[in-house]
Amino acid sequence: MLIGGARIIQLRDKDLSGKELFDEARRSVELCREYAAKLILNDRVDIALAAKADGVHLGQDDLSPIDARKILGEKAIIGLSTHSVEQALNALKEPVNYIAIGPIFATRSKSDTSPVVGPEGISSVRFAIGQFPLVAIGGINTGNIRDVMSSGADSAALISAVFSNERSIGTMISELMDLANH
């Protein structure tokens, strides 16, 4: 991912033990530093702090952004997943650096998703939150990333599009970034 140009990596693994995730986070932080990239952890504020990660991505049922900010400090990147305009507007009141909206499309990487919001959902949230950083997540791939970006997303979180392809991860990241920027 780093070789392909990704500069923000989210470490997400629901199956690892706390120790295994911490060890992986420490290794990932070191790699990200070599490439001038940032590492954020999914959900786990404690491990983000212990591993000296750059931040955390929180869901609606995770630790509150206020508490995460108290633990991680002012310089930490804190993102919050939302699934509607109402949740996005509420997220603006929190000490977050970006808001994620999704799932944009059906996704195979998460089974307990909220209803699909589509590109229209991105546009609605973009209108509601103005220029606040917006990340689209869920089912995004080479066939739809242009629509995602043209609907108002600043960036896109990708899992299946990168890892379920026969091409190398670096090649996929590079291709997706080219598509997103044109």
mmCIF file of C-alpha atoms in Angstrom:
data_model
loop_
_atom_site.group_PDB
_atom_site.id
_atom_site.type_symbol
_atom_site.label_atom_id
_atom_site.label_comp_id
_atom_site.label_asym_id
_atom_site.label_seq_id
_atom_site.Cartn_x
_atom_site.Cartn_y
_atom_site.Cartn_z
ATOM 1 C CA MET A 1 0.000 0.000 0.000
ATOM 2 C CA LEU A 2 2.795 2.382 0.890
ATOM 3 C CA ILE A 3 4.735 1.609 -2.292
ATOM 4 C CA GLY A 4 1.544 2.288 -4.273
ATOM 5 C CA GLY A 5 1.236 5.763 -2.744
ATOM 6 C CA ALA A 6 -1.188 5.381 0.169
ATOM 7 C CA ARG A 7 -0.358 7.933 2.851
ATOM 8 C CA ILE A 8 -2.982 7.095 5.444
ATOM 9 C CA ILE A 9 -3.323 3.453 6.446
ATOM 10 C CA GLN A 10 -6.002 2.142 8.773
ATOM 11 C CA LEU A 11 -5.107 -1.036 10.639
ATOM 12 C CA ARG A 12 -8.276 -3.051 11.117
ATOM 13 C CA ASP A 13 -8.316 -6.639 12.323
ATOM 14 C CA LYS A 14 -11.178 -7.829 14.486
ATOM 15 C CA ASP A 15 -9.693 -11.315 14.937
ATOM 16 C CA LEU A 16 -6.294 -10.545 16.467
ATOM 17 C CA SER A 17 -5.751 -10.606 20.220
ATOM 18 C CA GLY A 18 -4.836 -7.312 21.855
ATOM 19 C CA LYS A 19 -1.165 -8.323 22.015
ATOM 20 C CA GLU A 20 -1.102 -9.439 18.382
ATOM 21 C CA LEU A 21 -2.770 -6.209 17.274
ATOM 22 C CA PHE A 22 -0.316 -4.160 19.332
ATOM 23 C CA ASP A 23 2.660 -5.980 17.782
ATOM 24 C CA GLU A 24 1.230 -5.472 14.283
ATOM 25 C CA ALA A 25 0.503 -1.807 15.038
ATOM 26 C CA ARG A 26 4.075 -1.186 16.207
ATOM 27 C CA ARG A 27 5.502 -2.760 13.028
ATOM 28 C CA SER A 28 3.030 -0.813 10.901
ATOM 29 C CA VAL A 29 3.858 2.499 12.592
ATOM 30 C CA GLU A 30 7.555 1.944 11.807
ATOM 31 C CA LEU A 31 6.804 1.164 8.157
ATOM 32 C CA CYS A 32 4.515 4.161 7.796
ATOM 33 C CA ARG A 33 7.184 6.466 9.223
ATOM 34 C CA GLU A 34 9.633 5.229 6.532
ATOM 35 C CA TYR A 35 7.177 6.395 3.853
ATOM 36 C CA ALA A 36 6.026 9.602 5.560
ATOM 37 C CA ALA A 37 2.597 8.032 5.956
ATOM 38 C CA LYS A 38 0.154 7.997 8.868
ATOM 39 C CA LEU A 39 -1.235 4.945 10.663
ATOM 40 C CA ILE A 40 -4.594 4.979 12.390
ATOM 41 C CA LEU A 41 -6.181 2.073 14.230
ATOM 42 C CA ASN A 42 -9.743 0.971 13.904
ATOM 43 C CA ASP A 43 -11.646 1.253 17.196
ATOM 44 C CA ARG A 44 -8.723 0.602 19.559
ATOM 45 C CA VAL A 45 -7.731 3.867 21.246
ATOM 46 C CA ASP A 46 -5.670 1.997 23.838
ATOM 47 C CA ILE A 47 -3.528 0.244 21.242
ATOM 48 C CA ALA A 48 -3.221 3.404 19.143
ATOM 49 C CA LEU A 49 -1.785 5.170 22.180
ATOM 50 C CA ALA A 50 0.534 2.340 23.212
ATOM 51 C CA ALA A 51 1.857 1.782 19.667
ATOM 52 C CA LYS A 52 2.300 5.524 19.067
ATOM 53 C CA ALA A 53 -0.020 5.422 16.056
ATOM 54 C CA ASP A 54 -1.150 8.688 14.490
ATOM 55 C CA GLY A 55 -4.764 8.232 15.464
ATOM 56 C CA VAL A 56 -7.904 6.167 15.513
ATOM 57 C CA HIS A 57 -11.031 5.598 13.456
ATOM 58 C CA LEU A 58 -14.160 5.225 15.575
ATOM 59 C CA GLY A 59 -17.588 3.775 14.897
ATOM 60 C CA GLN A 60 -20.883 4.962 16.298
ATOM 61 C CA ASP A 61 -20.702 2.420 19.154
ATOM 62 C CA ASP A 62 -17.032 2.908 20.054
ATOM 63 C CA LEU A 63 -15.421 5.160 22.637
ATOM 64 C CA SER A 64 -16.589 8.728 22.136
ATOM 65 C CA PRO A 65 -14.389 11.101 20.128
ATOM 66 C CA ILE A 66 -14.220 13.358 23.210
ATOM 67 C CA ASP A 67 -12.761 10.551 25.320
ATOM 68 C CA ALA A 68 -10.464 9.425 22.490
ATOM 69 C CA ARG A 69 -9.163 12.992 22.169
ATOM 70 C CA LYS A 70 -8.508 13.152 25.936
ATOM 71 C CA ILE A 71 -6.472 9.952 25.709
ATOM 72 C CA LEU A 72 -4.651 10.530 22.416
ATOM 73 C CA GLY A 73 -4.131 14.286 22.609
ATOM 74 C CA GLU A 74 -4.681 17.228 20.295
ATOM 75 C CA LYS A 75 -2.308 16.065 17.546
ATOM 76 C CA ALA A 76 -4.008 12.694 17.012
ATOM 77 C CA ILE A 77 -6.096 12.035 13.916
ATOM 78 C CA ILE A 78 -9.595 11.013 14.948
ATOM 79 C CA GLY A 79 -12.183 9.928 12.424
ATOM 80 C CA LEU A 80 -15.798 8.957 12.973
ATOM 81 C CA SER A 81 -18.000 6.693 10.866
ATOM 82 C CA THR A 82 -21.457 8.006 10.046
ATOM 83 C CA HIS A 83 -24.351 6.551 8.101
ATOM 84 C CA SER A 84 -26.660 9.525 7.562
ATOM 85 C CA VAL A 85 -26.740 13.296 7.247
ATOM 86 C CA GLU A 86 -27.980 13.538 10.846
ATOM 87 C CA GLN A 87 -25.032 11.525 12.172
ATOM 88 C CA ALA A 88 -22.607 13.569 10.048
ATOM 89 C CA LEU A 89 -24.007 16.818 11.437
ATOM 90 C CA ASN A 90 -23.668 15.449 14.971
ATOM 91 C CA ALA A 91 -20.072 14.432 14.172
ATOM 92 C CA LEU A 92 -19.262 18.073 13.398
ATOM 93 C CA LYS A 93 -19.834 18.800 17.097
ATOM 94 C CA GLU A 94 -17.183 16.255 18.077
ATOM 95 C CA PRO A 95 -13.395 16.734 18.201
ATOM 96 C CA VAL A 96 -12.787 14.792 14.972
ATOM 97 C CA ASN A 97 -10.487 15.457 12.026
ATOM 98 C CA TYR A 98 -12.658 13.766 9.425
ATOM 99 C CA ILE A 99 -16.065 12.202 8.977
ATOM 100 C CA ALA A 100 -16.573 8.929 7.137
ATOM 101 C CA ILE A 101 -19.859 8.211 5.364
ATOM 102 C CA GLY A 102 -20.986 4.786 4.300
ATOM 103 C CA PRO A 103 -21.482 2.208 3.278
ATOM 104 C CA ILE A 104 -21.591 3.802 -0.145
ATOM 105 C CA PHE A 105 -22.158 0.457 -1.880
ATOM 106 C CA ALA A 106 -22.666 -3.104 -0.640
ATOM 107 C CA THR A 107 -19.467 -4.468 0.839
ATOM 108 C CA ARG A 108 -18.070 -7.915 1.570
ATOM 109 C CA SER A 109 -15.535 -6.772 4.173
ATOM 110 C CA LYS A 110 -18.090 -6.017 6.888
ATOM 111 C CA SER A 111 -21.224 -7.993 7.680
ATOM 112 C CA ASP A 112 -22.997 -5.670 10.136
ATOM 113 C CA THR A 113 -23.414 -2.654 7.911
ATOM 114 C CA SER A 114 -26.009 0.066 7.859
ATOM 115 C CA PRO A 115 -28.088 0.534 4.694
ATOM 116 C CA VAL A 116 -26.213 1.598 1.552
ATOM 117 C CA VAL A 117 -26.225 5.391 1.066
ATOM 118 C CA GLY A 118 -24.915 5.518 -2.524
ATOM 119 C CA PRO A 119 -23.241 8.494 -4.189
ATOM 120 C CA GLU A 120 -26.349 10.535 -3.355
ATOM 121 C CA GLY A 121 -25.579 10.033 0.320
ATOM 122 C CA ILE A 122 -22.094 11.448 -0.213
ATOM 123 C CA SER A 123 -23.560 14.497 -1.961
ATOM 124 C CA SER A 124 -26.119 15.040 0.801
ATOM 125 C CA VAL A 125 -23.514 14.816 3.543
ATOM 126 C CA ARG A 126 -21.093 17.043 1.600
ATOM 127 C CA PHE A 127 -23.800 19.709 1.303
ATOM 128 C CA ALA A 128 -24.633 19.420 5.011
ATOM 129 C CA ILE A 129 -21.065 19.566 6.376
ATOM 130 C CA GLY A 130 -19.509 22.011 3.934
ATOM 131 C CA GLN A 131 -15.778 21.651 3.400
ATOM 132 C CA PHE A 132 -15.092 19.462 6.445
ATOM 133 C CA PRO A 133 -12.963 16.427 5.387
ATOM 134 C CA LEU A 134 -15.181 13.591 4.149
ATOM 135 C CA VAL A 135 -14.109 9.999 3.573
ATOM 136 C CA ALA A 136 -16.319 7.581 1.633
ATOM 137 C CA ILE A 137 -16.295 3.956 2.739
ATOM 138 C CA GLY A 138 -17.902 0.712 1.645
ATOM 139 C CA GLY A 139 -17.819 -1.210 -1.630
ATOM 140 C CA ILE A 140 -15.639 1.284 -3.487
ATOM 141 C CA ASN A 141 -13.615 -0.093 -6.404
ATOM 142 C CA THR A 142 -12.093 0.813 -9.774
ATOM 143 C CA GLY A 143 -15.533 0.824 -11.389
ATOM 144 C CA ASN A 144 -17.115 3.385 -9.071
ATOM 145 C CA ILE A 145 -14.362 5.455 -7.437
ATOM 146 C CA ARG A 146 -14.774 8.318 -9.933
ATOM 147 C CA ASP A 147 -18.472 8.597 -9.026
ATOM 148 C CA VAL A 148 -17.550 8.543 -5.339
ATOM 149 C CA MET A 149 -15.049 11.369 -5.719
ATOM 150 C CA SER A 150 -17.245 13.452 -8.014
ATOM 151 C CA SER A 151 -20.074 13.142 -5.466
ATOM 152 C CA GLY A 152 -18.036 15.100 -2.932
ATOM 153 C CA ALA A 153 -15.728 12.703 -1.073
ATOM 154 C CA ASP A 154 -12.244 13.986 -0.292
ATOM 155 C CA SER A 155 -10.891 10.459 -0.130
ATOM 156 C CA ALA A 156 -12.013 6.834 -0.061
ATOM 157 C CA ALA A 157 -11.340 3.960 2.306
ATOM 158 C CA LEU A 158 -10.695 0.737 0.429
ATOM 159 C CA ILE A 159 -10.375 -2.887 1.462
ATOM 160 C CA SER A 160 -11.809 -5.389 -1.029
ATOM 161 C CA ALA A 161 -10.769 -3.380 -4.083
ATOM 162 C CA VAL A 162 -7.166 -3.641 -2.959
ATOM 163 C CA PHE A 163 -6.952 -7.079 -1.363
ATOM 164 C CA SER A 164 -9.270 -9.223 -3.503
ATOM 165 C CA ASN A 165 -7.549 -8.563 -6.808
ATOM 166 C CA GLU A 166 -4.991 -10.660 -8.626
ATOM 167 C CA ARG A 167 -2.759 -7.633 -9.198
ATOM 168 C CA SER A 168 -0.281 -6.476 -6.588
ATOM 169 C CA ILE A 169 -1.534 -4.266 -3.773
ATOM 170 C CA GLY A 170 0.832 -1.464 -4.805
ATOM 171 C CA THR A 171 -0.451 -1.589 -8.379
ATOM 172 C CA MET A 172 -4.073 -1.474 -7.210
ATOM 173 C CA ILE A 173 -3.441 1.488 -4.887
ATOM 174 C CA SER A 174 -1.686 3.374 -7.679
ATOM 175 C CA GLU A 175 -4.500 2.645 -10.156
ATOM 176 C CA LEU A 176 -7.221 3.629 -7.699
ATOM 177 C CA MET A 177 -5.411 6.856 -6.841
ATOM 178 C CA ASP A 178 -5.102 7.722 -10.543
ATOM 179 C CA LEU A 179 -8.812 7.055 -11.067
ATOM 180 C CA ALA A 180 -9.759 9.083 -7.990
ATOM 181 C CA ASN A 181 -7.737 12.081 -9.129
ATOM 182 C CA HIS A 182 -9.034 12.234 -12.714
#
